[in-house]
Coordinates of C-alpha atoms and ligand atoms in Angstrom, one line a residue:
M198 CA 12.9 127.1 74.1
D199 CA 12.4 129.7 76.9
T200 CA 10.7 127.6 79.4
T201 CA 10.0 131.0 81.7
A202 CA 7.9 132.2 79.1
L203 CA 6.2 128.6 78.0
A204 CA 6.0 128.4 82.4
N205 CA 3.7 131.7 82.8
L206 CA 2.2 131.4 79.6
L207 CA 0.5 128.6 81.0
F208 CA 0.5 129.0 84.3
P209 CA -0.1 132.8 84.7
D210 CA -1.5 133.0 87.9
I211 CA 0.3 130.2 89.9
T212 CA 3.2 132.2 91.5
K213 CA 3.8 130.8 94.4
T214 CA 6.9 127.5 94.8
I215 CA 7.3 124.3 95.5
E216 CA 9.0 125.7 98.4
D217 CA 6.6 127.9 99.6
Y218 CA 4.6 124.5 99.9
E219 CA 7.8 122.5 101.4
A220 CA 8.0 125.6 104.1
Q221 CA 4.2 124.8 104.4
Y222 CA 4.0 120.8 105.0
P223 CA 7.1 119.8 107.2
P224 CA 8.2 117.0 107.6
R225 CA 5.6 115.5 110.7
N226 CA 7.4 115.3 113.9
L227 CA 6.5 112.1 115.1
P228 CA 8.8 108.7 116.1
E229 CA 11.3 107.2 114.4
G230 CA 9.0 103.8 112.5
A231 CA 5.6 106.0 112.7
V232 CA 3.1 105.0 109.5
V233 CA 1.4 107.7 107.8
T234 CA -1.3 106.7 105.7
R235 CA -4.4 107.3 104.7
I236 CA -7.6 105.9 102.9
A237 CA -8.0 108.0 99.6
P238 CA -11.3 107.3 98.5
S239 CA -13.5 109.5 94.7
P240 CA -16.4 110.6 96.2
T241 CA -18.8 107.7 94.4
G242 CA -21.1 107.0 96.7
F243 CA -20.4 103.4 96.9
V244 CA -17.9 102.5 99.8
H245 CA -16.5 98.8 99.0
L246 CA -14.6 96.3 101.0
G247 CA -11.2 97.2 98.7
N248 CA -12.5 100.9 101.3
L249 CA -12.4 98.8 104.9
Y250 CA -9.2 96.6 103.2
N251 CA -7.5 98.7 102.6
A252 CA -8.2 100.3 106.4
I253 CA -5.9 98.2 107.6
G254 CA -3.6 101.2 107.7
E255 CA -5.1 102.2 109.7
R256 CA -3.7 99.6 112.6
L257 CA -0.1 100.0 110.7
A258 CA -0.8 104.2 111.9
H259 CA -1.7 103.0 115.3
Q260 CA 0.6 100.6 116.0
T261 CA 3.0 102.4 115.5
G262 CA 2.6 105.8 116.9
G263 CA 1.8 107.1 113.2
V264 CA -1.6 109.0 111.7
F265 CA -4.0 107.5 109.0
Y266 CA -6.3 110.4 107.4
L267 CA -8.5 110.3 105.1
R268 CA -8.0 112.4 101.7
I269 CA -11.0 112.9 99.2
E270 CA -9.9 112.2 95.8
D271 CA -12.8 114.4 93.7
T272 CA -11.3 115.0 90.4
D273 CA -13.2 113.4 88.2
Q274 CA -16.7 116.2 89.2
K275 CA -19.1 113.5 87.0
R276 CA -18.3 110.1 88.7
E277 CA -19.3 112.6 92.5
V278 CA -22.3 112.1 94.4
E279 CA -24.0 113.8 97.4
G280 CA -23.0 112.5 100.9
A281 CA -20.4 110.1 100.0
V282 CA -17.6 111.9 102.4
E283 CA -20.7 111.5 104.9
A284 CA -21.0 107.6 103.8
V285 CA -17.8 106.7 103.9
I286 CA -17.3 108.6 107.5
D287 CA -19.5 106.8 108.7
A288 CA -18.9 103.2 106.7
M289 CA -15.5 103.8 108.6
N290 CA -16.7 104.6 112.1
F291 CA -19.2 101.9 112.1
Y292 CA -16.4 99.3 111.0
G293 CA -14.3 101.3 114.2
V294 CA -11.9 102.6 111.9
H295 CA -11.2 107.0 112.9
F296 CA -9.1 109.0 111.2
D297 CA -6.5 111.7 113.4
E298 CA -6.8 113.8 110.2
G299 CA -8.6 114.1 107.1
A300 CA -11.6 115.1 105.5
T301 CA -14.7 115.0 107.9
V302 CA -18.4 115.6 107.2
D303 CA -19.1 119.7 107.6
G304 CA -14.2 120.4 107.0
E305 CA -11.5 118.8 107.8
T306 CA -9.2 118.4 110.4
G307 CA -5.4 118.6 110.1
A308 CA -2.5 120.7 109.4
Y309 CA -1.9 118.7 106.0
G310 CA -5.2 120.0 104.3
P311 CA -7.1 120.8 102.0
Y312 CA -8.1 117.0 102.4
R313 CA -10.4 117.4 99.5
Q314 CA -8.3 117.4 95.8
R315 CA -10.1 120.2 93.8
Q316 CA -9.3 122.7 97.0
R317 CA -5.3 122.1 96.0
K318 CA -5.5 122.5 92.2
E319 CA -3.3 125.5 93.3
L320 CA -0.6 123.6 94.5
Y321 CA -0.5 120.8 92.1
Q322 CA -0.1 123.5 89.1
T323 CA 2.8 125.0 91.1
V324 CA 4.4 121.4 90.8
A325 CA 2.9 121.9 87.1
K326 CA 4.6 124.7 87.2
S327 CA 7.9 124.2 88.0
L328 CA 7.5 120.6 86.0
V329 CA 7.6 123.0 82.5
L330 CA 9.9 125.8 83.9
R331 CA 12.5 122.1 84.5
G332 CA 11.2 121.2 80.6
L333 CA 9.2 118.4 82.2
A334 CA 6.3 118.9 81.1
Y335 CA 4.6 120.5 77.8
P336 CA 1.2 121.4 76.3
C337 CA -0.4 118.7 74.2
F338 CA -3.5 120.2 72.3
C339 CA -4.8 116.7 70.8
T340 CA -8.5 116.2 70.7
E341 CA -10.1 112.9 72.0
D342 CA -10.2 111.8 68.2
D343 CA -6.7 112.9 67.6
L344 CA -5.7 110.5 70.8
K345 CA -8.3 107.7 68.9
A346 CA -6.8 107.4 65.9
M347 CA -3.6 107.6 67.4
H348 CA -4.7 104.5 69.4
E349 CA -5.7 102.7 67.0
Q350 CA -2.9 102.9 64.1
Q351 CA -0.8 101.5 67.8
E352 CA -2.7 98.5 67.7
A353 CA -3.3 98.0 63.9
G354 CA 1.1 98.1 63.9
K355 CA 0.7 95.7 67.1
E356 CA 2.9 99.0 68.6
N357 CA 2.9 99.9 72.8
Y358 CA 0.0 102.1 72.9
G359 CA 0.3 105.5 73.9
Y360 CA 1.8 108.7 73.9
Y361 CA 5.6 108.8 72.5
G362 CA 8.0 109.0 70.2
K363 CA 6.5 109.7 67.1
Y364 CA 2.9 110.2 67.6
A365 CA 4.4 113.1 70.9
V366 CA 3.1 115.6 68.9
W367 CA 3.7 118.1 70.6
R368 CA 6.2 117.1 73.3
D369 CA 9.1 119.3 70.2
R370 CA 6.5 122.5 69.9
S371 CA 8.5 125.8 69.2
Y372 CA 6.7 128.0 71.8
D373 CA 5.3 130.4 68.5
D374 CA 3.1 127.6 67.7
I375 CA 2.2 126.4 71.4
A376 CA 1.5 130.6 72.0
A377 CA -0.9 130.3 69.1
E378 CA -3.2 127.8 70.0
I379 CA -3.2 129.3 73.0
A380 CA -4.4 132.3 72.3
K381 CA -7.4 131.1 69.8
G382 CA -8.5 129.0 73.1
T383 CA -7.1 125.3 71.8
E384 CA -7.6 122.7 74.8
W385 CA -4.9 121.5 75.8
V386 CA -3.5 118.8 78.7
L387 CA -0.5 118.8 79.7
R388 CA 2.0 116.2 80.3
F389 CA 4.8 114.3 81.0
R390 CA 8.2 115.0 78.8
S391 CA 9.2 111.1 79.7
E392 CA 13.0 110.1 79.0
G393 CA 12.3 106.7 80.4
D394 CA 12.8 103.2 78.3
P395 CA 10.6 100.7 78.1
E396 CA 13.9 98.4 78.3
N397 CA 14.5 99.5 81.2
S398 CA 13.5 98.4 84.4
V399 CA 13.2 99.9 87.2
A400 CA 13.0 97.7 90.9
V401 CA 10.8 99.4 93.5
L402 CA 10.1 98.3 97.1
D403 CA 6.9 97.4 98.0
G404 CA 6.2 97.1 101.6
I405 CA 3.3 93.1 100.7
R406 CA 5.5 92.0 98.3
G407 CA 8.9 92.9 98.6
E408 CA 10.7 94.2 96.1
V409 CA 9.4 94.5 92.2
H410 CA 10.5 94.7 88.7
V411 CA 8.2 97.4 86.6
Q412 CA 9.2 98.2 83.7
E413 CA 10.4 102.1 82.8
N414 CA 7.9 104.5 81.9
F415 CA 8.3 105.4 78.7
T416 CA 5.1 107.5 77.3
D417 CA 4.3 111.2 77.4
F418 CA 0.9 110.7 80.2
V419 CA -1.1 113.6 81.1
L420 CA -0.2 114.9 84.0
L421 CA -3.7 117.6 83.9
K422 CA -6.0 117.2 82.5
S423 CA -8.3 120.4 80.2
D424 CA -9.4 121.5 83.2
G425 CA -6.2 122.2 85.3
I426 CA -7.2 119.7 87.2
P427 CA -4.6 116.4 87.9
T428 CA -5.1 112.8 87.2
Y429 CA -4.8 110.5 89.8
H430 CA -1.4 110.1 88.8
F431 CA 0.2 113.3 89.9
A432 CA -2.3 114.5 92.4
H433 CA -1.3 110.9 93.8
V434 CA 2.3 111.9 94.1
C435 CA 1.7 115.9 94.9
D436 CA -0.5 114.7 96.9
D437 CA 1.1 112.2 99.5
H438 CA 4.6 113.9 99.3
F439 CA 3.3 117.1 101.0
M440 CA 1.5 114.8 103.4
R441 CA 4.5 112.9 104.3
T442 CA 2.8 109.5 104.0
T443 CA 5.0 106.9 104.7
H444 CA 3.1 104.1 103.1
V445 CA 0.5 104.2 100.1
I446 CA -2.0 101.4 100.8
R447 CA -3.8 100.8 97.8
D448 CA -5.6 98.0 95.5
E449 CA -3.1 96.2 93.1
S450 CA -4.5 97.5 90.1
W451 CA -2.6 100.4 90.7
L452 CA 0.4 98.3 90.1
A453 CA -0.1 98.3 86.0
T454 CA 0.3 102.5 86.4
L455 CA 3.8 102.8 89.2
P456 CA 6.3 103.2 87.2
I457 CA 4.6 106.6 86.1
H458 CA 4.8 107.1 89.7
V459 CA 8.4 106.5 90.9
Q460 CA 9.2 108.5 88.0
L461 CA 7.7 111.2 89.1
F462 CA 8.5 110.9 93.0
D463 CA 12.5 110.6 91.9
I464 CA 12.0 113.5 89.1
L465 CA 11.0 116.0 91.3
G466 CA 13.6 114.2 94.5
W467 CA 11.4 113.4 96.1
Q468 CA 11.2 110.2 98.7
R469 CA 9.0 107.8 97.2
P470 CA 6.8 105.9 100.0
I471 CA 6.8 102.2 100.5
Y472 CA 4.5 101.2 98.2
C473 CA 2.0 98.5 99.5
H474 CA -0.2 97.1 96.9
T475 CA -3.6 95.1 98.4
A476 CA -4.7 91.8 96.2
T477 CA -7.7 92.6 94.6
L478 CA -10.8 90.9 96.1
M479 CA -12.0 87.9 94.1
K480 CA -14.3 85.3 94.1
M481 CA -15.7 81.9 93.1
D482 CA -17.6 81.9 90.0
G483 CA -18.5 77.7 89.0
S484 CA -14.9 76.6 88.6
S485 CA -13.5 80.0 88.3
K486 CA -12.5 83.0 90.4
R487 CA -13.6 86.5 89.5
K488 CA -12.6 90.0 90.6
L489 CA -15.4 91.2 92.6
S490 CA -17.5 93.4 90.8
K491 CA -19.2 95.8 91.3
R492 CA -22.6 95.9 89.0
K493 CA -22.4 91.6 89.6
D494 CA -22.3 91.4 93.4
P495 CA -23.3 93.1 96.6
E496 CA -20.8 91.7 98.7
L497 CA -18.8 94.5 96.6
A498 CA -20.4 96.9 98.3
L499 CA -19.8 97.3 102.1
S500 CA -23.2 98.0 103.2
F501 CA -24.0 94.6 102.3
Y502 CA -22.7 93.4 105.5
R503 CA -23.9 96.0 107.3
Q504 CA -27.4 95.5 106.0
A505 CA -27.1 91.8 106.6
G506 CA -26.4 92.4 110.3
I507 CA -22.8 91.1 110.0
P508 CA -21.1 91.9 113.3
Q509 CA -18.4 94.5 113.2
E510 CA -16.2 92.4 114.8
A511 CA -16.6 89.0 112.6
T512 CA -16.7 91.3 109.7
W513 CA -12.9 91.8 110.8
L514 CA -11.8 87.7 111.9
Y515 CA -13.0 87.5 108.5
L516 CA -11.2 89.6 106.7
L517 CA -8.8 89.6 108.4
T518 CA -8.3 85.9 107.7
V519 CA -8.5 86.7 104.3
L520 CA -6.2 89.0 104.3
N521 CA -3.1 88.3 106.7
S522 CA -1.2 84.7 106.4
N523 CA -0.9 84.0 110.4
F524 CA -4.3 85.6 111.8
E525 CA -6.0 82.3 111.6
E526 CA -3.4 81.2 113.5
W527 CA -3.5 83.5 116.4
H528 CA -7.0 83.6 116.7
L529 CA -7.7 80.0 117.6
A530 CA -4.5 80.3 120.1
N531 CA -6.5 83.9 121.1
P532 CA -10.1 83.1 120.9
D533 CA -11.3 85.8 123.1
A534 CA -9.2 87.8 121.9
S535 CA -10.9 91.1 120.5
S536 CA -8.3 91.2 116.8
R537 CA -8.1 94.7 117.6
E538 CA -5.4 93.4 119.5
F539 CA -3.8 91.0 116.0
T540 CA 0.0 92.9 115.7
F541 CA -0.8 93.4 112.0
S542 CA 2.1 93.3 109.9
L543 CA 2.5 94.1 105.3
E544 CA 4.9 91.4 105.0
K545 CA 1.4 89.0 106.2
M546 CA -0.1 90.4 103.9
G547 CA -1.4 88.0 100.7
T548 CA -0.2 89.4 97.0
S549 CA -2.2 87.0 94.8
G550 CA -6.1 87.5 94.5
S551 CA -8.6 87.0 98.1
L552 CA -10.6 84.8 97.8
F553 CA -14.0 86.0 99.2
D554 CA -16.2 83.9 100.7
L555 CA -20.0 84.5 102.0
E556 CA -19.9 80.5 103.3
K557 CA -16.6 81.3 105.1
L558 CA -17.6 84.7 106.7
D559 CA -20.7 82.6 108.5
N560 CA -19.2 80.2 110.0
I561 CA -16.8 83.1 111.3
A562 CA -19.8 84.4 112.6
K563 CA -21.3 81.8 113.8
E564 CA -18.1 81.4 115.8
Y565 CA -18.4 84.5 116.7
L566 CA -21.4 85.2 118.1
S567 CA -21.6 81.7 119.5
R568 CA -19.3 83.0 122.0
Q569 CA -20.3 85.8 122.5
T570 CA -22.4 87.5 126.1
T571 CA -26.3 86.9 125.9
D572 CA -25.7 91.4 126.8
L573 CA -23.3 91.3 123.6
V574 CA -26.0 89.9 121.4
Y575 CA -29.2 91.6 123.0
D576 CA -27.5 95.1 122.3
G577 CA -26.0 94.3 118.8
L578 CA -29.7 92.8 117.5
L579 CA -31.3 95.4 119.2
A580 CA -29.1 98.0 117.2
W581 CA -29.3 96.4 114.1
A582 CA -33.7 96.5 114.2
K583 CA -32.9 100.1 115.3
E584 CA -31.9 100.6 111.7
Y585 CA -33.6 97.8 109.4
D586 CA -36.2 96.4 111.5
P587 CA -37.8 98.8 113.8
A588 CA -41.0 96.3 114.7
L589 CA -38.5 93.8 115.9
A590 CA -36.6 96.7 117.7
A591 CA -40.5 97.9 119.6
R592 CA -40.7 94.0 120.7
M593 CA -37.4 93.5 121.3
T594 CA -38.0 96.5 124.6
E595 CA -41.1 95.8 125.5
K596 CA -40.7 92.4 126.4
E597 CA -36.1 92.0 126.6
A598 CA -36.9 89.7 129.9
L599 CA -38.1 87.1 126.3
Y600 CA -35.5 88.4 123.7
R601 CA -32.8 88.2 126.6
G602 CA -34.1 84.7 127.5
A603 CA -33.9 83.7 123.8
I604 CA -30.7 84.5 123.1
G605 CA -29.8 82.9 126.4
V606 CA -30.8 79.4 124.8
G607 CA -28.1 77.2 124.4
R608 CA -25.6 80.3 124.9
G609 CA -22.1 78.8 127.2
G610 CA -21.0 75.5 128.3
E611 CA -18.0 74.2 126.0
K612 CA -20.2 74.0 123.6
P613 CA -22.4 76.3 122.9
R614 CA -24.9 76.9 119.6
K615 CA -23.9 78.4 116.4
D616 CA -27.5 79.5 115.6
Y617 CA -26.8 82.7 113.1
G618 CA -24.1 84.8 112.1
S619 CA -26.0 87.8 111.3
W620 CA -28.4 89.9 113.0
R621 CA -31.2 89.4 109.9
D622 CA -30.0 85.5 110.9
A623 CA -30.8 85.8 114.3
A624 CA -34.1 88.1 114.0
A625 CA -35.6 85.0 111.6
F626 CA -34.2 82.3 113.8
L627 CA -35.4 83.9 117.4
A628 CA -39.0 84.4 115.4
F629 CA -40.8 82.1 117.2
Y630 CA -40.2 82.8 120.7
D631 CA -42.2 85.9 120.2
A632 CA -45.8 84.3 120.2
E633 CA -46.4 88.1 117.7
T634 CA -43.8 86.8 115.5
F635 CA -44.3 82.0 115.8
T636 CA -45.2 80.7 112.8
L637 CA -45.6 76.5 112.1
T638 CA -42.3 76.1 109.7
D639 CA -41.8 72.7 109.5
G640 CA -44.9 69.7 110.0
C641 CA -46.1 67.3 112.3
P642 CA -43.8 64.0 112.9
E643 CA -46.0 61.6 110.5
N644 CA -44.8 58.9 113.4
A645 CA -46.8 61.4 115.5
D646 CA -50.1 62.5 114.0
G647 CA -53.4 62.7 114.3
E648 CA -54.9 60.4 117.3
N649 CA -51.6 59.7 119.0
R650 CA -50.5 63.8 118.7
R651 CA -53.8 64.1 120.6
D652 CA -52.5 61.3 123.1
I653 CA -48.4 62.9 123.8
L654 CA -49.7 66.1 124.2
N655 CA -52.0 65.6 126.3
R656 CA -50.5 63.2 129.0
Y657 CA -47.8 65.6 128.4
L658 CA -49.5 68.4 129.3
E659 CA -50.8 66.0 131.8
T660 CA -47.1 65.6 134.0
L661 CA -45.2 69.1 133.1
D662 CA -44.3 70.7 136.1
F663 CA -42.5 73.4 135.5
A664 CA -40.5 73.0 139.1
D665 CA -38.8 69.7 137.5
T666 CA -35.2 69.8 137.0
Q667 CA -33.7 69.6 133.0
E668 CA -33.3 66.0 134.3
T669 CA -36.9 64.8 136.0
W670 CA -38.3 66.7 133.3
F671 CA -36.8 64.7 130.7
A672 CA -37.1 60.9 132.6
K673 CA -41.2 61.6 132.4
V674 CA -40.8 62.1 128.8
K675 CA -39.7 59.1 128.5
E676 CA -41.9 57.5 131.1
L677 CA -45.0 58.7 128.5
T678 CA -42.6 58.1 124.7
D679 CA -42.8 54.1 126.1
A680 CA -45.9 54.2 128.2
L681 CA -47.6 55.8 124.6
G682 CA -45.7 52.7 122.7
Y683 CA -43.1 54.4 120.8
A684 CA -39.0 53.4 121.3
V685 CA -36.8 55.0 124.7
Q686 CA -33.7 54.3 122.5
P687 CA -34.4 55.1 118.2
K688 CA -32.2 52.1 117.7
K689 CA -34.3 50.2 118.8
Y690 CA -36.6 51.7 116.6
K691 CA -35.3 51.6 113.5
K692 CA -34.3 47.8 115.0
N693 CA -38.3 46.8 114.5
P694 CA -40.2 49.1 113.6
E695 CA -42.8 47.1 114.0
D696 CA -43.0 47.2 117.3
Y697 CA -43.6 50.7 118.3
K698 CA -45.7 53.5 116.9
G699 CA -42.4 55.4 116.9
S700 CA -39.9 56.8 118.8
I701 CA -38.3 59.2 121.1
V702 CA -37.4 61.3 118.2
D703 CA -40.8 61.3 116.8
V704 CA -42.1 62.6 120.2
T705 CA -39.8 65.1 121.3
N706 CA -39.9 66.3 117.3
L707 CA -43.4 66.8 118.1
L708 CA -43.0 68.4 121.0
R709 CA -40.6 70.8 119.1
V710 CA -43.0 71.6 116.5
A711 CA -45.6 72.5 118.8
L712 CA -43.8 74.6 120.8
T713 CA -41.6 76.6 117.8
G714 CA -43.3 75.9 114.4
R715 CA -39.8 73.8 113.9
Q716 CA -39.2 70.0 113.8
N717 CA -35.4 71.1 114.9
A718 CA -34.5 73.4 118.1
P719 CA -33.0 73.7 120.4
D720 CA -33.7 72.2 123.8
I721 CA -37.3 72.1 125.2
W722 CA -36.7 72.1 128.4
E723 CA -35.1 75.9 128.2
I724 CA -37.2 76.8 125.0
S725 CA -40.0 75.8 128.0
H726 CA -38.6 78.1 130.7
V727 CA -37.8 81.2 128.1
L728 CA -41.7 81.1 127.3
G729 CA -43.0 80.6 130.4
E730 CA -45.5 78.1 131.6
T731 CA -48.4 80.0 130.6
E732 CA -47.4 80.6 126.5
T733 CA -45.6 77.2 126.9
R734 CA -49.0 75.2 127.6
R735 CA -51.1 77.5 125.6
R736 CA -48.8 76.8 122.6
L737 CA -49.4 72.7 123.4
E738 CA -53.0 72.6 123.8
A739 CA -53.4 74.9 120.2
Y740 CA -51.1 71.9 118.9
R741 CA -53.2 69.8 120.3
D742 CA -56.3 70.8 118.8
A743 CA -55.3 72.0 115.3
Q744 CA -56.6 70.4 112.3
Ligands
LIG870 N1 -8.9 107.5 94.7 C1 -7.8 106.2 94.4 C2 -8.8 104.8 95.0 O1 -9.6 104.8 95.0 C3 -7.0 105.6 95.1 C4 -5.5 105.0 95.6 C5 -4.9 105.3 96.1 O2 -4.8 104.8 97.4 O3 -4.3 106.0 96.0 O4 -8.5 103.4 93.7

């Protein structure tokens, strides 16, 4: 076969060579050990947790003085949606992940672009042409139906799937046969001519998993599709080579096609990057584990966490807890340190199905928020509300002191309250402070209802003095409890219920319901001071007079 004639027949317009691109994209001038890595999402509009998960590469790059960039893998035009690039950038920004180079909303920055694959067609075709020249690639004119028939035959014969051996019907066709098809205008794809043997195994060093052994690729896989656009496999190899990527951090589902990728790197004489295959995100479904699914699990979408108002740092704390085996320990030892201070290492990443658990995330988020200042919580809630609950944002701005006071209740000290782990939950939790959103959620404790309710509230109102300290206030509550026939010590009431109307718990729960609408609420004295005397009295009177 005259490969030069074939290369020119297939790629008449390609005049550049690989060397031209080598010169255009020289090795990066970075310190020894610097990591160059990227995320490479497809612009489908769906930014998923895995994108953030793999953006952990940003830590590695920046910890080592390297580069983190964004490449848009838009080879599948059918799946592309408008605004998808903005969505990725916006989501990453939101989580504090910043790119040094790559695609931007209105273009790109960096010397290794273009960073959108469809704009790199000439580069892929140049590499493809070089493979044809070397006799390592050839066109295939099989139709979808041909390939389907091949697959069925392989299935029936329990043979390896793929285009190889006797199934590779275009592998050794003559130049004339090929030229005749091209002259007819028959569509073709470009296939790699593999010399691999399924009996061979190839060792690949994985940054997370250590040395992995994969079966050598023996199929003549597709390099370029019929529109001249590359497959993921071919594009990934060309791009990560010419963008001088040192680490390819991607989901473990790519382990299956790793043999193809290393074969291409090797045959092209390019240094393989360090592959880092991250564990697939899983969840418990009943008693079995399964992959998180776009269709079934809203929590796979990154927007889920933002909408719910889970603070970014809490999301990171959770992600790192799930991803890195040494993170939890570090965090326990440094509870107030930012997760960014943690030195991230690939070797400590999990290798099998990371289990996602929203309850654990909520606990981490509650713990995190309980340790934050009133200012941070107020600002975080307001920022979230501006986007997702404008009415709340307006109330917060109008009644800033009330909301700050409410957020401050139970904050600080040895055992801060952990009432909410998200801004959405905070909004619901804090609603009772604001007269506009106050609602009676719980009923009156039975032992303190009817006549007793009136008596207790009347007496409480009479003795209530906002100048009292918390201790004096509580002494008065105890006095009232005793005077009205309730047990000051709940134990005593439990032992001899017939001697009392109820216990101090009934009295305080009544006050809580009157003031907050709920039996389970923070400290009454603190709440009253946030509400102020007028509002406190108004609520107590209203509850006393309510039926
Ligand atoms: N476009 C691929 C994906 O979204 C990128 C995989 C990679 O990082 O190489 O899964």
